[in-house]
mmCIF file of C-alpha atoms in Angstrom:
data_model
loop_
_atom_site.group_PDB
_atom_site.id
_atom_site.type_symbol
_atom_site.label_atom_id
_atom_site.label_comp_id
_atom_site.label_asym_id
_atom_site.label_seq_id
_atom_site.Cartn_x
_atom_site.Cartn_y
_atom_site.Cartn_z
ATOM 1 C CA MET A 1 119.342 187.171 142.523
ATOM 2 C CA TYR A 2 121.759 184.309 142.624
ATOM 3 C CA ASN A 3 121.842 182.898 138.982
ATOM 4 C CA LEU A 4 120.440 179.427 140.319
ATOM 5 C CA LEU A 5 118.778 178.419 137.217
ATOM 6 C CA LYS A 6 120.913 180.430 134.833
ATOM 7 C CA GLY A 7 120.706 178.651 131.377
ATOM 8 C CA LYS A 8 118.096 176.177 132.481
ATOM 9 C CA LYS A 9 115.008 175.502 130.491
ATOM 10 C CA GLY A 10 111.582 174.132 131.933
ATOM 11 C CA ILE A 11 107.715 173.960 132.014
ATOM 12 C CA ILE A 12 105.474 174.968 134.266
ATOM 13 C CA PHE A 13 102.111 174.035 134.974
ATOM 14 C CA GLY A 14 98.928 175.605 137.054
ATOM 15 C CA ALA A 15 99.929 179.673 137.213
ATOM 16 C CA LEU A 16 96.346 181.041 137.476
ATOM 17 C CA ASN A 17 96.879 184.496 138.633
ATOM 18 C CA GLU A 18 99.327 186.437 141.180
ATOM 19 C CA ASN A 19 97.816 184.350 144.234
ATOM 20 C CA SER A 20 99.097 181.018 142.635
ATOM 21 C CA ILE A 21 102.256 179.319 143.808
ATOM 22 C CA ALA A 22 102.946 178.689 140.266
ATOM 23 C CA TRP A 23 103.195 182.210 139.099
ATOM 24 C CA LYS A 24 105.415 183.234 141.770
ATOM 25 C CA THR A 25 107.721 180.122 140.998
ATOM 26 C CA ALA A 26 107.497 181.566 137.563
ATOM 27 C CA GLN A 27 108.572 184.903 138.456
ATOM 28 C CA ARG A 28 111.287 183.868 140.349
ATOM 29 C CA ALA A 29 112.588 181.349 137.607
ATOM 30 C CA HIS A 30 112.345 184.553 135.237
ATOM 31 C CA GLU A 31 114.904 186.371 137.832
ATOM 32 C CA GLU A 32 117.206 183.394 138.332
ATOM 33 C CA GLY A 33 117.994 183.118 134.576
ATOM 34 C CA ALA A 34 115.143 180.399 133.307
ATOM 35 C CA GLU A 35 113.387 180.327 130.439
ATOM 36 C CA PHE A 36 110.549 178.441 130.042
ATOM 37 C CA VAL A 37 106.903 177.568 128.767
ATOM 38 C CA LEU A 38 103.989 178.186 130.807
ATOM 39 C CA THR A 39 100.822 176.233 130.369
ATOM 40 C CA ASN A 40 97.455 175.519 131.988
ATOM 41 C CA ALA A 41 94.061 173.885 130.741
ATOM 42 C CA PRO A 42 92.305 176.258 127.962
ATOM 43 C CA ALA A 43 89.626 177.259 130.442
ATOM 44 C CA SER A 44 91.943 178.222 132.931
ATOM 45 C CA ILE A 45 93.928 180.414 130.701
ATOM 46 C CA ARG A 46 90.649 182.121 129.840
ATOM 47 C CA MET A 47 89.500 182.946 133.276
ATOM 48 C CA GLY A 48 93.202 183.842 134.349
ATOM 49 C CA GLU A 49 95.929 186.439 133.601
ATOM 50 C CA LEU A 50 98.362 184.002 132.122
ATOM 51 C CA ASP A 51 99.203 186.550 129.235
ATOM 52 C CA VAL A 52 100.587 189.155 131.690
ATOM 53 C CA LEU A 53 103.127 186.484 133.205
ATOM 54 C CA ALA A 54 103.798 185.612 130.018
ATOM 55 C CA LYS A 55 104.746 189.177 129.158
ATOM 56 C CA ASN A 56 106.573 189.897 132.528
ATOM 57 C CA THR A 57 108.752 186.561 131.973
ATOM 58 C CA ASN A 58 109.512 186.169 127.750
ATOM 59 C CA SER A 59 107.583 183.418 128.043
ATOM 60 C CA GLN A 60 105.416 181.456 125.763
ATOM 61 C CA ILE A 61 101.956 180.130 126.479
ATOM 62 C CA ILE A 62 100.962 176.590 125.031
ATOM 63 C CA PRO A 63 97.395 175.647 126.251
ATOM 64 C CA ALA A 64 97.239 171.837 127.189
ATOM 65 C CA ASP A 65 94.662 169.790 128.811
ATOM 66 C CA ALA A 66 97.040 167.659 131.637
ATOM 67 C CA THR A 67 94.684 164.740 131.680
ATOM 68 C CA SER A 68 95.099 163.994 128.075
ATOM 69 C CA ILE A 69 98.072 162.189 126.582
ATOM 70 C CA GLU A 70 97.936 163.663 123.313
ATOM 71 C CA ASP A 71 97.936 167.518 124.553
ATOM 72 C CA LEU A 72 100.646 166.770 126.787
ATOM 73 C CA GLU A 73 102.906 164.950 123.743
ATOM 74 C CA ASN A 74 102.176 168.560 122.244
ATOM 75 C CA LEU A 75 103.072 170.120 124.975
ATOM 76 C CA ILE A 76 106.456 168.690 125.389
ATOM 77 C CA GLU A 77 107.322 168.344 121.892
ATOM 78 C CA LYS A 78 106.642 172.298 121.201
ATOM 79 C CA SER A 79 108.202 173.130 124.313
ATOM 80 C CA MET A 80 111.706 171.653 123.897
ATOM 81 C CA GLU A 81 111.320 173.241 120.086
ATOM 82 C CA ILE A 82 110.601 176.825 121.574
ATOM 83 C CA LEU A 83 113.769 175.726 124.433
ATOM 84 C CA GLY A 84 115.934 174.349 121.728
ATOM 85 C CA GLY A 85 116.457 171.158 123.852
ATOM 86 C CA LYS A 86 115.626 169.099 126.561
ATOM 87 C CA ILE A 87 113.935 170.238 129.958
ATOM 88 C CA ASP A 88 115.698 171.000 132.987
ATOM 89 C CA PHE A 89 112.487 171.279 135.273
ATOM 90 C CA VAL A 90 109.025 170.912 135.354
ATOM 91 C CA LEU A 91 106.577 172.374 138.109
ATOM 92 C CA HIS A 92 102.950 170.400 138.347
ATOM 93 C CA SER A 93 100.865 173.022 140.388
ATOM 94 C CA ILE A 94 97.499 170.986 139.208
ATOM 95 C CA GLY A 95 94.556 170.558 141.668
ATOM 96 C CA MET A 96 90.683 170.228 141.457
ATOM 97 C CA SER A 97 87.931 168.774 143.319
ATOM 98 C CA VAL A 98 84.410 168.758 141.837
ATOM 99 C CA ASN A 99 83.004 167.361 145.073
ATOM 100 C CA VAL A 100 84.648 170.161 146.919
ATOM 101 C CA ARG A 101 83.074 172.807 144.621
ATOM 102 C CA LYS A 102 79.597 171.299 144.676
ATOM 103 C CA LYS A 103 79.987 170.929 148.429
ATOM 104 C CA LYS A 104 79.572 167.175 148.157
ATOM 105 C CA ALA A 105 80.401 165.809 151.663
ATOM 106 C CA TYR A 106 83.250 163.036 152.030
ATOM 107 C CA THR A 107 80.668 160.566 153.193
ATOM 108 C CA ASP A 108 78.316 161.135 150.334
ATOM 109 C CA PRO A 109 80.286 161.978 147.278
ATOM 110 C CA ASN A 110 79.079 161.880 143.750
ATOM 111 C CA TYR A 111 81.587 159.282 142.902
ATOM 112 C CA ASP A 112 81.946 160.883 138.806
ATOM 113 C CA PHE A 113 82.942 163.909 140.600
ATOM 114 C CA THR A 114 85.615 161.865 142.931
ATOM 115 C CA THR A 115 86.783 160.436 139.395
ATOM 116 C CA LYS A 116 87.263 163.595 137.347
ATOM 117 C CA GLY A 117 89.274 165.162 140.598
ATOM 118 C CA TRP A 118 91.538 162.322 140.661
ATOM 119 C CA ASP A 119 92.835 162.438 136.919
ATOM 120 C CA VAL A 120 93.178 166.079 137.200
ATOM 121 C CA SER A 121 94.620 166.241 140.879
ATOM 122 C CA ALA A 122 96.802 163.204 140.757
ATOM 123 C CA VAL A 123 96.574 161.162 137.397
ATOM 124 C CA SER A 124 97.780 163.790 135.698
ATOM 125 C CA PHE A 125 101.168 163.724 137.306
ATOM 126 C CA HIS A 126 101.753 160.371 136.100
ATOM 127 C CA LYS A 127 100.832 161.173 132.483
ATOM 128 C CA ILE A 128 102.784 164.281 132.716
ATOM 129 C CA LEU A 129 106.133 161.898 133.868
ATOM 130 C CA ASN A 130 104.736 159.136 131.388
ATOM 131 C CA VAL A 131 105.251 161.720 128.261
ATOM 132 C CA LEU A 132 108.439 163.315 129.776
ATOM 133 C CA TYR A 133 110.005 159.698 130.166
ATOM 134 C CA HIS A 134 108.918 158.050 127.006
ATOM 135 C CA LYS A 135 110.056 161.498 124.872
ATOM 136 C CA LYS A 136 113.035 160.982 127.041
ATOM 137 C CA ALA A 137 112.565 164.835 127.164
ATOM 138 C CA MET A 138 114.355 165.414 130.735
ATOM 139 C CA LYS A 139 118.063 166.357 130.921
ATOM 140 C CA GLU A 140 120.377 164.315 132.910
ATOM 141 C CA TRP A 141 120.256 166.200 136.737
ATOM 142 C CA GLY A 142 116.728 167.442 135.825
ATOM 143 C CA SER A 143 113.897 167.987 138.248
ATOM 144 C CA ILE A 144 110.466 167.429 138.561
ATOM 145 C CA VAL A 145 108.434 168.889 141.261
ATOM 146 C CA ALA A 146 104.681 168.428 142.332
ATOM 147 C CA LEU A 147 102.993 170.593 145.413
ATOM 148 C CA THR A 148 100.938 168.472 147.830
ATOM 149 C CA TYR A 149 99.380 169.117 151.298
ATOM 150 C CA MET A 150 99.942 167.435 154.791
ATOM 151 C CA ALA A 151 96.333 166.120 154.433
ATOM 152 C CA ALA A 152 97.952 163.169 152.352
ATOM 153 C CA GLN A 153 99.158 161.848 156.026
ATOM 154 C CA ARG A 154 96.298 163.591 158.346
ATOM 155 C CA VAL A 155 92.852 164.167 158.575
ATOM 156 C CA PHE A 156 91.748 167.279 157.453
ATOM 157 C CA PRO A 157 87.605 167.083 157.045
ATOM 158 C CA ASP A 158 86.836 169.638 155.086
ATOM 159 C CA TYR A 159 90.110 169.017 152.500
ATOM 160 C CA ASN A 160 87.690 166.300 151.475
ATOM 161 C CA ASP A 161 88.847 164.065 148.457
ATOM 162 C CA MET A 162 91.698 166.170 147.448
ATOM 163 C CA ALA A 163 93.180 164.663 150.684
ATOM 164 C CA ASP A 164 92.934 161.007 148.798
ATOM 165 C CA ASN A 165 94.403 162.758 145.528
ATOM 166 C CA LYS A 166 97.207 164.210 147.241
ATOM 167 C CA ALA A 167 98.086 161.003 148.710
ATOM 168 C CA TYR A 168 98.090 159.393 145.127
ATOM 169 C CA LEU A 169 100.102 162.152 144.022
ATOM 170 C CA GLU A 170 102.906 161.674 146.393
ATOM 171 C CA SER A 171 103.034 157.664 145.683
ATOM 172 C CA ILE A 172 103.574 158.430 142.028
ATOM 173 C CA ALA A 173 106.054 160.858 142.773
ATOM 174 C CA ARG A 174 107.857 158.190 144.471
ATOM 175 C CA SER A 175 107.308 155.297 142.156
ATOM 176 C CA PHE A 176 108.146 157.161 138.912
ATOM 177 C CA GLY A 177 110.650 158.578 140.883
ATOM 178 C CA TYR A 178 112.582 155.517 141.217
ATOM 179 C CA TYR A 179 112.697 155.384 137.111
ATOM 180 C CA PHE A 180 113.629 158.518 136.738
ATOM 181 C CA GLY A 181 116.376 158.143 138.622
ATOM 182 C CA ARG A 182 117.669 154.891 137.421
ATOM 183 C CA ASP A 183 117.228 155.535 133.931
ATOM 184 C CA PHE A 184 117.869 159.464 133.692
ATOM 185 C CA LYS A 185 119.422 160.830 136.960
ATOM 186 C CA VAL A 186 116.616 162.962 137.022
ATOM 187 C CA ARG A 187 114.928 164.323 140.794
ATOM 188 C CA VAL A 188 111.385 163.985 141.336
ATOM 189 C CA ASN A 189 109.984 165.200 144.720
ATOM 190 C CA THR A 190 107.092 166.564 146.474
ATOM 191 C CA ILE A 191 106.501 169.611 148.334
ATOM 192 C CA SER A 192 103.936 169.804 151.182
ATOM 193 C CA GLN A 193 103.309 173.179 151.496
ATOM 194 C CA SER A 194 101.271 175.663 154.529
ATOM 195 C CA PRO A 195 97.695 176.264 153.721
ATOM 196 C CA THR A 196 98.369 179.232 150.896
ATOM 197 C CA PRO A 197 95.459 181.644 150.001
ATOM 198 C CA THR A 198 95.205 180.658 146.335
ATOM 199 C CA THR A 199 92.370 180.492 144.228
ATOM 200 C CA ALA A 200 91.890 176.490 144.948
ATOM 201 C CA GLY A 201 93.197 177.084 148.633
ATOM 202 C CA ASN A 202 90.369 179.453 149.163
ATOM 203 C CA GLY A 203 87.507 177.279 147.694
ATOM 204 C CA VAL A 204 88.300 174.987 150.839
ATOM 205 C CA LYS A 205 85.359 175.260 153.342
ATOM 206 C CA GLY A 206 86.681 176.774 156.311
ATOM 207 C CA PHE A 207 89.725 177.722 155.209
ATOM 208 C CA ASP A 208 90.290 181.138 156.764
ATOM 209 C CA GLY A 209 89.834 179.434 160.072
ATOM 210 C CA PHE A 210 92.615 176.664 159.355
ATOM 211 C CA ILE A 211 95.082 179.064 158.042
ATOM 212 C CA ASN A 212 94.806 181.299 161.428
ATOM 213 C CA PHE A 213 95.266 177.828 163.157
ATOM 214 C CA SER A 214 98.292 176.760 160.911
ATOM 215 C CA GLU A 215 99.477 180.169 161.487
ATOM 216 C CA LYS A 216 99.505 179.694 165.390
ATOM 217 C CA MET A 217 100.677 176.335 165.174
ATOM 218 C CA SER A 218 103.657 176.895 163.423
ATOM 219 C CA PRO A 219 106.773 178.119 165.133
ATOM 220 C CA LEU A 220 107.813 180.240 162.004
ATOM 221 C CA GLY A 221 104.385 180.589 160.859
ATOM 222 C CA ASN A 222 102.793 179.754 157.479
ATOM 223 C CA ALA A 223 105.061 179.618 154.466
ATOM 224 C CA SER A 224 103.847 182.153 151.616
ATOM 225 C CA ALA A 225 102.846 181.580 148.012
ATOM 226 C CA ALA A 226 106.116 183.186 147.433
ATOM 227 C CA ASP A 227 108.220 181.172 150.120
ATOM 228 C CA CYS A 228 107.169 178.013 148.112
ATOM 229 C CA ALA A 229 108.768 179.494 145.312
ATOM 230 C CA ASP A 230 111.729 180.290 146.782
ATOM 231 C CA TYR A 231 111.753 176.599 148.107
ATOM 232 C CA THR A 232 110.471 175.344 144.649
ATOM 233 C CA ILE A 233 113.684 176.783 143.140
ATOM 234 C CA SER A 234 116.070 175.394 145.166
ATOM 235 C CA LEU A 235 114.779 172.299 143.662
ATOM 236 C CA PHE A 236 115.268 173.152 140.488
ATOM 237 C CA SER A 237 118.895 174.127 141.012
ATOM 238 C CA ASP A 238 121.878 172.135 140.617
ATOM 239 C CA LEU A 239 122.223 172.696 144.940
ATOM 240 C CA THR A 240 119.997 169.625 145.241
ATOM 241 C CA LYS A 241 121.222 167.225 142.730
ATOM 242 C CA LYS A 242 120.843 164.207 145.056
ATOM 243 C CA VAL A 243 117.670 164.793 146.837
ATOM 244 C CA THR A 244 114.471 163.045 145.063
ATOM 245 C CA LEU A 245 111.623 160.625 145.966
ATOM 246 C CA GLN A 246 111.147 163.069 148.937
ATOM 247 C CA ASN A 247 107.848 164.907 150.396
ATOM 248 C CA LEU A 248 109.343 168.214 151.304
ATOM 249 C CA PHE A 249 107.269 169.616 154.383
ATOM 250 C CA HIS A 250 107.612 173.418 153.795
ATOM 251 C CA ASP A 251 105.235 174.569 156.500
ATOM 252 C CA GLY A 252 106.940 176.658 158.992
ATOM 253 C CA GLY A 253 107.326 173.279 161.447
ATOM 254 C CA PHE A 254 103.544 172.463 161.414
ATOM 255 C CA SER A 255 104.148 169.160 160.559
ATOM 256 C CA ASN A 256 106.201 168.465 163.499
ATOM 257 C CA MET A 257 103.908 170.138 165.860
ATOM 258 C CA GLY A 258 101.685 168.464 168.535
ATOM 259 C CA VAL A 259 100.264 171.818 170.225
ATOM 260 C CA SER A 260 101.857 175.311 170.640
ATOM 261 C CA ASP A 261 101.505 177.988 173.283
ATOM 262 C CA ALA A 262 99.336 179.700 171.114
ATOM 263 C CA VAL A 263 97.020 177.273 170.525
ATOM 264 C CA MET A 264 96.944 176.125 174.552
ATOM 265 C CA ASP A 265 96.142 179.660 175.037
ATOM 266 C CA LYS A 266 92.779 179.658 173.114
ATOM 267 C CA PHE A 267 91.532 177.011 175.469
ATOM 268 C CA GLU A 268 92.987 178.078 178.697
#
């Protein structure tokens, strides 16, 4: 590998199993020389395979509910103790819609479900940034990345209220990113990834059809979870020190396409 993260220390939120982008990112960060703490909600840790990842990357696990300020304060304090100092990088890879899980239409949601999904998927990012900011936990020129999706800008009906959550997430990255840049020289960005067959992605209605459509629309094809991990590592590295407040499309070119020959062939 390239030793892009040699000596860097971080926190990775949201690894569940080997299909998840956070899992792949942790593997790549380890290969590039980083040390990090893994974290997820206690329920997700029980249903996932995080112990395997921790063993393979020589990492410790700290359970934390990302919607709880108390849990986040404990996580960040303990992470700095374990890692021996301030944090160089953080990955927010968290998303959940109860309305999607319960098959509630966007036009007829349960608003308690809406609030819960918004808190988990978007407000959790603000809370993480808030705790990192007030504890001055980030090292100068550090990097914070959250994963998003293009439904924040365009209509994908079956993505439901997760589209609203992602739009809010991206706004948080810009707004809080200003203060992190101004006060601590820390970068905050979002990566708008191709549809990816993770546990969360597979829960969206019609996902298989859409991933096939996206593959045919994208000149380079869909970006995989492993591809996204590589891109995330580049944002954690010192090679992108002046990239901040950006929503960065990582989708094989899908976001700039109107139509492709492969798609048109299906209709002619």
